[in-house]
């Protein structure tokens, strides 16, 4: 007998010729998720299994984050021997109360009882062992599942996983990751659809300190739990910001800063092999996120910019941040490189054709090149 985690995957994406390829990616992603806790992972009979973990709760926490999975159940694996199965079922139901039903499933046709006989027999034994249980075959509170496969698998609890598509099946994109609430949620939303992401963070020392960096690395690590780790590009941004502050109209400072972030991100994304950029912008949230402003930011890049939060309210975004476990980190105090130079009266309806003049005193190409060349890359797990 040993404890295993039984992992069910969503079938939607598994149609057609891609099936073996997708299943390999999915299994590999589960392997990556449990690698830090030493789990052993295998695929069998349209299930993924994890064994060899001491802390099952931690295993569940990690595996639930793998996209493309439907649900997980901590289970017992034992020999296909009726008495042994009965003992394990009684043990699993010990301390529980309420109505239950046994769901038998015989995939191994050599087992001497069929599914219904097995369920009835085990149900009887469990009922006898625990006076706080009753049988309800129509609407049971507790579903005890007994499956006869290459071994026997017994489980009770089913915990929903994240859904989505397997990481790595949806291309690559680069996420502009700040220390705020929004950008981690934006990254998560794209990862959920199978997109592998890297993070790009702009820092402006000495205006932003080590604390800001630590916070972003922590967010990247938390997001990385959904992806088996990720790359983080740390861009030195002080020079760009100082030059913009000095040489550009004040009211356009934030917008021009955003345009530089996008230009630099565009270059780094290309190096990473990404086909798109991702930001946490939401329409109208701040002056640089009006439609006019977004038109001006998009104009400097040559790849699509995905903004999965564009139509969401802050409260909706916060709810997701809490659910995906990035919120607590996002609300830690920190100084953002943007807030340091924020103009008092930002222009909310900038015109695209006024941008070249506003940026005319800057050597755009040289600034972008220098920032890209001095960017450092770290990998988080
Ligand atoms: P967030 O909560 O993600 O910080 P925000 O509402 O504060 O977003 P802005 O500061 O205007 O919005 O930034 C908009 C988007 O630009 C962010 O969601 C993020 O994608 C990107 N961004 C902002 N600051 C940085 C930074 N220092 N490094 C990388 N990306 C950034
Ligand atoms: Mg921000």
GROMACS .gro file of C-alpha atoms and ligand atoms in nm:
model
  413
    1UNK     CA    1   0.000   0.000   0.000
    2UNK     CA    2   0.121   0.352  -0.072
    3UNK     CA    3  -0.016   0.702  -0.108
    4UNK     CA    4  -0.040   0.847  -0.456
    5UNK     CA    5  -0.195   1.152  -0.616
    6UNK     CA    6  -0.437   1.071  -0.890
    7UNK     CA    7  -0.446   1.340  -1.157
    8UNK     CA    8  -0.727   1.381  -1.411
    9UNK     CA    9  -0.675   1.590  -1.721
   10UNK     CA   10  -0.927   1.782  -1.928
   11UNK     CA   11  -1.001   1.606  -2.253
   12UNK     CA   12  -1.098   1.904  -2.469
   13UNK     CA   13  -0.753   1.969  -2.606
   14UNK     CA   14  -0.674   1.604  -2.655
   15UNK     CA   15  -0.852   1.552  -2.983
   16UNK     CA   16  -0.680   1.424  -3.292
   17UNK     CA   17  -0.321   1.381  -3.388
   18UNK     CA   18  -0.184   1.617  -3.124
   19UNK     CA   19  -0.285   1.385  -2.843
   20UNK     CA   20   0.049   1.210  -2.774
   21UNK     CA   21   0.236   1.538  -2.803
   22UNK     CA   22   0.002   1.720  -2.563
   23UNK     CA   23   0.006   1.433  -2.316
   24UNK     CA   24   0.386   1.430  -2.313
   25UNK     CA   25   0.392   1.805  -2.243
   26UNK     CA   26   0.131   1.767  -1.971
   27UNK     CA   27   0.317   1.483  -1.799
   28UNK     CA   28   0.645   1.675  -1.821
   29UNK     CA   29   0.477   1.979  -1.665
   30UNK     CA   30   0.353   1.770  -1.371
   31UNK     CA   31   0.707   1.634  -1.333
   32UNK     CA   32   0.845   1.987  -1.318
   33UNK     CA   33   0.583   2.088  -1.063
   34UNK     CA   34   0.673   1.811  -0.818
   35UNK     CA   35   1.046   1.800  -0.884
   36UNK     CA   36   1.128   2.020  -0.582
   37UNK     CA   37   0.948   1.774  -0.352
   38UNK     CA   38   1.092   1.465  -0.516
   39UNK     CA   39   0.771   1.319  -0.658
   40UNK     CA   40   0.772   1.034  -0.908
   41UNK     CA   41   0.532   1.087  -1.202
   42UNK     CA   42   0.391   0.849  -1.460
   43UNK     CA   43   0.114   0.828  -1.715
   44UNK     CA   44  -0.107   0.523  -1.734
   45UNK     CA   45  -0.465   0.442  -1.837
   46UNK     CA   46  -0.554   0.805  -1.922
   47UNK     CA   47  -0.442   0.931  -1.582
   48UNK     CA   48  -0.131   1.089  -1.447
   49UNK     CA   49  -0.004   0.957  -1.113
   50UNK     CA   50   0.236   1.103  -0.859
   51UNK     CA   51   0.395   0.887  -0.591
   52UNK     CA   52   0.685   0.914  -0.353
   53UNK     CA   53   0.580   1.238  -0.182
   54UNK     CA   54   0.592   1.289   0.192
   55UNK     CA   55   0.376   1.599   0.209
   56UNK     CA   56   0.060   1.524   0.013
   57UNK     CA   57  -0.092   1.870   0.080
   58UNK     CA   58   0.210   2.039  -0.075
   59UNK     CA   59   0.193   1.798  -0.366
   60UNK     CA   60  -0.174   1.886  -0.423
   61UNK     CA   61  -0.095   2.259  -0.399
   62UNK     CA   62   0.174   2.227  -0.664
   63UNK     CA   63  -0.001   1.993  -0.906
   64UNK     CA   64  -0.326   2.192  -0.903
   65UNK     CA   65  -0.133   2.475  -1.065
   66UNK     CA   66  -0.042   2.276  -1.373
   67UNK     CA   67  -0.258   2.399  -1.659
   68UNK     CA   68  -0.455   2.146  -1.861
   69UNK     CA   69  -0.557   1.942  -1.556
   70UNK     CA   70  -0.914   1.889  -1.448
   71UNK     CA   71  -0.887   1.766  -1.089
   72UNK     CA   72  -0.669   1.578  -0.843
   73UNK     CA   73  -0.742   1.326  -0.568
   74UNK     CA   74  -0.513   1.200  -0.294
   75UNK     CA   75  -0.552   0.822  -0.322
   76UNK     CA   76  -0.437   0.490  -0.184
   77UNK     CA   77  -0.280   0.240  -0.419
   78UNK     CA   78  -0.306  -0.122  -0.305
   79UNK     CA   79  -0.314  -0.480  -0.430
   80UNK     CA   80  -0.624  -0.600  -0.614
   81UNK     CA   81  -0.728  -0.815  -0.323
   82UNK     CA   82  -1.083  -0.776  -0.191
   83UNK     CA   83  -0.992  -0.794   0.178
   84UNK     CA   84  -0.708  -0.549   0.136
   85UNK     CA   85  -0.936  -0.313  -0.060
   86UNK     CA   86  -1.200  -0.342   0.210
   87UNK     CA   87  -0.948  -0.258   0.483
   88UNK     CA   88  -0.816   0.044   0.297
   89UNK     CA   89  -1.168   0.174   0.228
   90UNK     CA   90  -1.266   0.138   0.593
   91UNK     CA   91  -0.947   0.323   0.689
   92UNK     CA   92  -1.016   0.603   0.443
   93UNK     CA   93  -1.370   0.651   0.573
   94UNK     CA   94  -1.268   0.642   0.938
   95UNK     CA   95  -1.375   0.958   1.120
   96UNK     CA   96  -1.612   1.067   0.843
   97UNK     CA   97  -1.985   1.097   0.883
   98UNK     CA   98  -2.286   1.148   0.657
   99UNK     CA   99  -2.424   0.969   0.355
  100UNK     CA  100  -2.198   0.791   0.109
  101UNK     CA  101  -2.192   0.581  -0.200
  102UNK     CA  102  -1.921   0.357  -0.340
  103UNK     CA  103  -1.842   0.404  -0.708
  104UNK     CA  104  -1.678   0.087  -0.831
  105UNK     CA  105  -1.492   0.079  -1.158
  106UNK     CA  106  -1.337  -0.233  -1.302
  107UNK     CA  107  -1.099  -0.157  -1.588
  108UNK     CA  108  -0.915  -0.485  -1.536
  109UNK     CA  109  -1.168  -0.741  -1.653
  110UNK     CA  110  -0.972  -1.023  -1.489
  111UNK     CA  111  -1.083  -0.901  -1.148
  112UNK     CA  112  -1.349  -1.153  -1.030
  113UNK     CA  113  -1.626  -0.902  -0.939
  114UNK     CA  114  -1.787  -0.653  -1.172
  115UNK     CA  115  -1.817  -0.285  -1.086
  116UNK     CA  116  -2.158  -0.310  -0.921
  117UNK     CA  117  -2.073  -0.619  -0.716
  118UNK     CA  118  -1.752  -0.456  -0.600
  119UNK     CA  119  -1.935  -0.136  -0.497
  120UNK     CA  120  -2.201  -0.332  -0.308
  121UNK     CA  121  -1.949  -0.549  -0.125
  122UNK     CA  122  -1.725  -0.261  -0.023
  123UNK     CA  123  -2.024  -0.043   0.068
  124UNK     CA  124  -2.145  -0.313   0.305
  125UNK     CA  125  -1.810  -0.349   0.478
  126UNK     CA  126  -1.764   0.026   0.519
  127UNK     CA  127  -2.117   0.074   0.652
  128UNK     CA  128  -2.064  -0.196   0.910
  129UNK     CA  129  -1.739  -0.040   1.030
  130UNK     CA  130  -1.862   0.314   1.092
  131UNK     CA  131  -2.195   0.389   1.266
  132UNK     CA  132  -2.186   0.755   1.155
  133UNK     CA  133  -2.231   0.666   0.790
  134UNK     CA  134  -2.542   0.592   0.590
  135UNK     CA  135  -2.582   0.488   0.228
  136UNK     CA  136  -2.745   0.721  -0.024
  137UNK     CA  137  -2.714   0.602  -0.381
  138UNK     CA  138  -2.891   0.903  -0.534
  139UNK     CA  139  -2.736   1.204  -0.366
  140UNK     CA  140  -2.442   1.097  -0.150
  141UNK     CA  141  -2.239   1.352   0.046
  142UNK     CA  142  -1.927   1.139   0.019
  143UNK     CA  143  -1.821   0.960  -0.297
  144UNK     CA  144  -1.586   0.671  -0.231
  145UNK     CA  145  -1.422   0.566  -0.556
  146UNK     CA  146  -1.265   0.226  -0.597
  147UNK     CA  147  -1.096   0.161  -0.929
  148UNK     CA  148  -0.945  -0.165  -1.038
  149UNK     CA  149  -0.671  -0.094  -1.289
  150UNK     CA  150  -0.315  -0.232  -1.297
  151UNK     CA  151  -0.341  -0.179  -0.921
  152UNK     CA  152  -0.639  -0.080  -0.708
  153UNK     CA  153  -0.690   0.295  -0.650
  154UNK     CA  154  -0.912   0.430  -0.374
  155UNK     CA  155  -1.000   0.793  -0.320
  156UNK     CA  156  -1.265   1.020  -0.167
  157UNK     CA  157  -1.183   1.385  -0.219
  158UNK     CA  158  -1.171   1.547  -0.559
  159UNK     CA  159  -1.001   1.885  -0.573
  160UNK     CA  160  -1.051   2.098  -0.883
  161UNK     CA  161  -0.737   2.202  -1.073
  162UNK     CA  162  -0.674   2.516  -1.277
  163UNK     CA  163  -0.813   2.404  -1.612
  164UNK     CA  164  -0.672   2.578  -1.919
  165UNK     CA  165  -0.434   2.435  -2.176
  166UNK     CA  166  -0.096   2.268  -2.115
  167UNK     CA  167   0.188   2.517  -2.076
  168UNK     CA  168   0.398   2.530  -2.389
  169UNK     CA  169   0.121   2.452  -2.637
  170UNK     CA  170   0.027   2.816  -2.696
  171UNK     CA  171   0.350   2.981  -2.807
  172UNK     CA  172   0.571   3.225  -2.621
  173UNK     CA  173   0.516   3.579  -2.498
  174UNK     CA  174   0.697   3.830  -2.277
  175UNK     CA  175   0.517   3.974  -1.975
  176UNK     CA  176   0.599   4.324  -1.855
  177UNK     CA  177   0.600   4.247  -1.485
  178UNK     CA  178   0.582   4.531  -1.233
  179UNK     CA  179   0.543   4.484  -0.860
  180UNK     CA  180   0.171   4.564  -0.874
  181UNK     CA  181  -0.144   4.357  -0.859
  182UNK     CA  182  -0.231   4.364  -1.227
  183UNK     CA  183   0.061   4.234  -1.426
  184UNK     CA  184   0.091   3.897  -1.245
  185UNK     CA  185  -0.279   3.838  -1.314
  186UNK     CA  186  -0.227   3.929  -1.680
  187UNK     CA  187   0.061   3.681  -1.702
  188UNK     CA  188  -0.144   3.412  -1.535
  189UNK     CA  189  -0.433   3.462  -1.779
  190UNK     CA  190  -0.210   3.403  -2.079
  191UNK     CA  191  -0.025   3.113  -1.918
  192UNK     CA  192  -0.359   2.952  -1.857
  193UNK     CA  193  -0.410   2.932  -2.232
  194UNK     CA  194  -0.083   2.744  -2.270
  195UNK     CA  195   0.148   3.041  -2.339
  196UNK     CA  196   0.500   3.010  -2.202
  197UNK     CA  197   0.609   3.346  -2.068
  198UNK     CA  198   0.920   3.523  -1.954
  199UNK     CA  199   0.906   3.830  -1.731
  200UNK     CA  200   1.063   4.166  -1.809
  201UNK     CA  201   1.108   4.408  -1.521
  202UNK     CA  202   1.233   4.766  -1.540
  203UNK     CA  203   1.430   4.895  -1.245
  204UNK     CA  204   1.567   5.240  -1.181
  205UNK     CA  205   1.834   5.235  -0.915
  206UNK     CA  206   1.888   5.429  -0.694
  207UNK     CA  207   1.524   5.544  -0.723
  208UNK     CA  208   1.412   5.186  -0.686
  209UNK     CA  209   1.596   4.961  -0.442
  210UNK     CA  210   1.676   4.597  -0.374
  211UNK     CA  211   1.340   4.559  -0.205
  212UNK     CA  212   1.159   4.633  -0.527
  213UNK     CA  213   1.368   4.375  -0.705
  214UNK     CA  214   1.313   4.113  -0.434
  215UNK     CA  215   0.941   4.170  -0.460
  216UNK     CA  216   0.935   4.121  -0.834
  217UNK     CA  217   1.151   3.810  -0.812
  218UNK     CA  218   0.909   3.673  -0.555
  219UNK     CA  219   0.615   3.742  -0.785
  220UNK     CA  220   0.800   3.576  -1.071
  221UNK     CA  221   0.860   3.273  -0.851
  222UNK     CA  222   0.493   3.257  -0.758
  223UNK     CA  223   0.391   3.282  -1.123
  224UNK     CA  224   0.665   3.036  -1.210
  225UNK     CA  225   0.487   2.773  -1.001
  226UNK     CA  226   0.235   2.755  -1.283
  227UNK     CA  227   0.508   2.704  -1.540
  228UNK     CA  228   0.789   2.507  -1.380
  229UNK     CA  229   0.992   2.826  -1.339
  230UNK     CA  230   1.056   3.122  -1.565
  231UNK     CA  231   1.316   3.363  -1.694
  232UNK     CA  232   1.326   3.716  -1.559
  233UNK     CA  233   1.495   3.996  -1.753
  234UNK     CA  234   1.601   4.288  -1.534
  235UNK     CA  235   1.635   4.605  -1.736
  236UNK     CA  236   1.837   4.904  -1.608
  237UNK     CA  237   1.599   5.190  -1.681
  238UNK     CA  238   1.737   5.487  -1.488
  239UNK     CA  239   1.908   5.652  -1.783
  240UNK     CA  240   1.596   5.640  -2.001
  241UNK     CA  241   1.385   5.786  -1.723
  242UNK     CA  242   1.627   6.066  -1.643
  243UNK     CA  243   1.657   6.163  -2.008
  244UNK     CA  244   1.281   6.159  -2.057
  245UNK     CA  245   1.237   6.366  -1.745
  246UNK     CA  246   1.495   6.617  -1.865
  247UNK     CA  247   1.420   6.642  -2.236
  248UNK     CA  248   1.049   6.573  -2.290
  249UNK     CA  249   0.727   6.765  -2.213
  250UNK     CA  250   0.631   6.689  -1.855
  251UNK     CA  251   0.268   6.596  -1.923
  252UNK     CA  252   0.381   6.322  -2.163
  253UNK     CA  253   0.649   6.181  -1.933
  254UNK     CA  254   0.464   5.868  -1.828
  255UNK     CA  255   0.347   5.791  -2.179
  256UNK     CA  256   0.695   5.829  -2.327
  257UNK     CA  257   0.829   5.611  -2.047
  258UNK     CA  258   0.573   5.346  -2.144
  259UNK     CA  259   0.681   5.374  -2.507
  260UNK     CA  260   1.041   5.308  -2.404
  261UNK     CA  261   0.940   5.009  -2.195
  262UNK     CA  262   0.760   4.868  -2.495
  263UNK     CA  263   1.050   4.928  -2.732
  264UNK     CA  264   1.294   4.756  -2.499
  265UNK     CA  265   1.051   4.474  -2.422
  266UNK     CA  266   0.999   4.424  -2.795
  267UNK     CA  267   1.374   4.363  -2.839
  268UNK     CA  268   1.406   4.132  -2.539
  269UNK     CA  269   1.096   3.941  -2.640
  270UNK     CA  270   1.246   3.875  -2.979
  271UNK     CA  271   1.563   3.742  -2.816
  272UNK     CA  272   1.352   3.512  -2.602
  273UNK     CA  273   1.171   3.385  -2.911
  274UNK     CA  274   0.839   3.540  -2.811
  275UNK     CA  275   0.576   3.644  -3.060
  276UNK     CA  276   0.381   3.884  -2.838
  277UNK     CA  277   0.396   4.114  -2.536
  278UNK     CA  278   0.164   4.105  -2.233
  279UNK     CA  279   0.081   4.392  -1.998
  280UNK     CA  280  -0.153   4.433  -1.703
  281UNK     CA  281  -0.326   4.739  -1.843
  282UNK     CA  282  -0.697   4.793  -1.792
  283UNK     CA  283  -0.883   5.057  -1.989
  284UNK     CA  284  -0.901   5.393  -1.816
  285UNK     CA  285  -0.733   5.278  -1.493
  286UNK     CA  286  -0.474   5.558  -1.512
  287UNK     CA  287  -0.383   5.831  -1.764
  288UNK     CA  288  -0.146   5.604  -1.956
  289UNK     CA  289  -0.423   5.348  -2.002
  290UNK     CA  290  -0.679   5.555  -2.193
  291UNK     CA  291  -0.748   5.439  -2.546
  292UNK     CA  292  -0.554   5.732  -2.692
  293UNK     CA  293  -0.257   5.649  -2.473
  294UNK     CA  294  -0.267   5.279  -2.564
  295UNK     CA  295  -0.267   5.370  -2.933
  296UNK     CA  296   0.053   5.566  -2.868
  297UNK     CA  297   0.219   5.278  -2.678
  298UNK     CA  298   0.130   5.015  -2.935
  299UNK     CA  299   0.270   5.223  -3.220
  300UNK     CA  300   0.631   5.159  -3.119
  301UNK     CA  301   0.623   4.778  -3.129
  302UNK     CA  302   0.594   4.532  -3.414
  303UNK     CA  303   0.433   4.243  -3.229
  304UNK     CA  304   0.084   4.205  -3.082
  305UNK     CA  305   0.034   4.339  -2.729
  306UNK     CA  306  -0.203   4.123  -2.526
  307UNK     CA  307  -0.386   4.294  -2.241
  308UNK     CA  308  -0.604   4.025  -2.087
  309UNK     CA  309  -0.729   4.265  -1.815
  310UNK     CA  310  -0.838   4.539  -2.050
  311UNK     CA  311  -1.209   4.503  -1.970
  312UNK     CA  312  -1.181   4.418  -1.601
  313UNK     CA  313  -1.246   4.625  -1.290
  314UNK     CA  314  -0.982   4.646  -1.021
  315UNK     CA  315  -1.198   4.442  -0.781
  316UNK     CA  316  -1.224   4.159  -1.034
  317UNK     CA  317  -0.849   4.165  -1.088
  318UNK     CA  318  -0.792   4.158  -0.712
  319UNK     CA  319  -1.017   3.855  -0.674
  320UNK     CA  320  -0.810   3.663  -0.928
  321UNK     CA  321  -0.484   3.778  -0.767
  322UNK     CA  322  -0.604   3.632  -0.436
  323UNK     CA  323  -0.708   3.306  -0.595
  324UNK     CA  324  -0.377   3.257  -0.776
  325UNK     CA  325  -0.179   3.350  -0.463
  326UNK     CA  326   0.006   3.658  -0.591
  327UNK     CA  327  -0.202   3.918  -0.408
  328UNK     CA  328  -0.022   3.907  -0.074
  329UNK     CA  329   0.311   3.972  -0.243
  330UNK     CA  330   0.170   4.242  -0.472
  331UNK     CA  331   0.047   4.453  -0.181
  332UNK     CA  332   0.383   4.458  -0.003
  333UNK     CA  333   0.524   4.813   0.003
  334UNK     CA  334   0.754   4.900  -0.285
  335UNK     CA  335   0.849   5.192  -0.504
  336UNK     CA  336   0.777   5.151  -0.874
  337UNK     CA  337   1.010   5.308  -1.126
  338UNK     CA  338   0.710   5.486  -1.280
  339UNK     CA  339   0.587   5.652  -0.963
  340UNK     CA  340   0.921   5.822  -0.904
  341UNK     CA  341   0.888   6.047  -1.207
  342UNK     CA  342   0.509   6.071  -1.229
  343UNK     CA  343   0.401   6.405  -1.379
  344UNK     CA  344   0.153   6.615  -1.183
  345UNK     CA  345  -0.080   6.660  -1.480
  346UNK     CA  346  -0.046   6.373  -1.725
  347UNK     CA  347  -0.204   6.418  -2.069
  348UNK     CA  348  -0.498   6.179  -2.102
  349UNK     CA  349  -0.572   6.232  -2.471
  350UNK     CA  350  -0.231   6.223  -2.635
  351UNK     CA  351  -0.213   6.239  -3.015
  352UNK     CA  352   0.003   5.985  -3.189
  353UNK     CA  353   0.132   6.237  -3.441
  354UNK     CA  354   0.270   6.462  -3.165
  355UNK     CA  355   0.489   6.183  -3.028
  356UNK     CA  356   0.787   6.216  -3.264
  357UNK     CA  357   0.827   6.583  -3.172
  358UNK     CA  358   0.789   6.512  -2.799
  359UNK     CA  359   1.066   6.250  -2.825
  360UNK     CA  360   1.283   6.443  -3.072
  361UNK     CA  361   1.553   6.538  -2.822
  362UNK     CA  362   1.618   6.173  -2.733
  363UNK     CA  363   1.849   5.931  -2.912
  364UNK     CA  364   1.590   5.656  -2.902
  365UNK     CA  365   1.793   5.388  -3.074
  366UNK     CA  366   2.097   5.437  -2.851
  367UNK     CA  367   1.892   5.440  -2.532
  368UNK     CA  368   1.710   5.121  -2.624
  369UNK     CA  369   2.031   4.951  -2.734
  370UNK     CA  370   2.212   5.040  -2.412
  371UNK     CA  371   1.927   4.920  -2.193
  372UNK     CA  372   1.897   4.591  -2.383
  373UNK     CA  373   2.271   4.528  -2.371
  374UNK     CA  374   2.287   4.585  -1.997
  375UNK     CA  375   1.987   4.372  -1.915
  376UNK     CA  376   2.053   4.083  -1.680
  377UNK     CA  377   1.871   3.755  -1.689
  378UNK     CA  378   1.787   3.533  -1.393
  379UNK     CA  379   1.596   3.208  -1.383
  380UNK     CA  380   1.356   3.143  -1.097
  381UNK     CA  381   1.207   2.810  -0.990
  382LIG     P1  382   0.044   4.683  -1.203
  382LIG     O1  383  -0.054   4.666  -1.093
  382LIG     O2  384   0.070   4.557  -1.280
  382LIG     O3  385   0.171   4.747  -1.155
  382LIG     P2  386  -0.059   4.936  -1.279
  382LIG     O4  387  -0.203   4.944  -1.277
  382LIG     O5  388   0.018   4.989  -1.165
  382LIG     O6  389  -0.021   4.784  -1.305
  382LIG     P3  390   0.109   5.088  -1.461
  382LIG     O7  391   0.208   5.115  -1.356
  382LIG     O8  392   0.057   5.199  -1.544
  382LIG     O9  393  -0.019   5.009  -1.412
  382LIG    O10  394   0.168   4.983  -1.558
  382LIG     C1  395   0.092   4.926  -1.659
  382LIG     C2  396   0.159   4.799  -1.703
  382LIG    O11  397   0.292   4.828  -1.747
  382LIG     C3  398   0.177   4.700  -1.591
  382LIG    O12  399   0.063   4.618  -1.574
  382LIG     C4  400   0.297   4.621  -1.641
  382LIG    O13  401   0.259   4.527  -1.739
  382LIG     C5  402   0.381   4.729  -1.705
  382LIG     N1  403   0.478   4.787  -1.610
  382LIG     C6  404   0.466   4.896  -1.531
  382LIG     N2  405   0.576   4.917  -1.458
  382LIG     C7  406   0.663   4.820  -1.491
  382LIG     C8  407   0.797   4.784  -1.451
  382LIG     N3  408   0.865   4.854  -1.361
  382LIG     N4  409   0.854   4.675  -1.508
  382LIG     C9  410   0.786   4.602  -1.599
  382LIG     N5  411   0.662   4.631  -1.640
  382LIG    C10  412   0.601   4.737  -1.588
  383LIG    MG1  413   0.246   4.937  -1.165
   0.00000   0.00000   0.00000
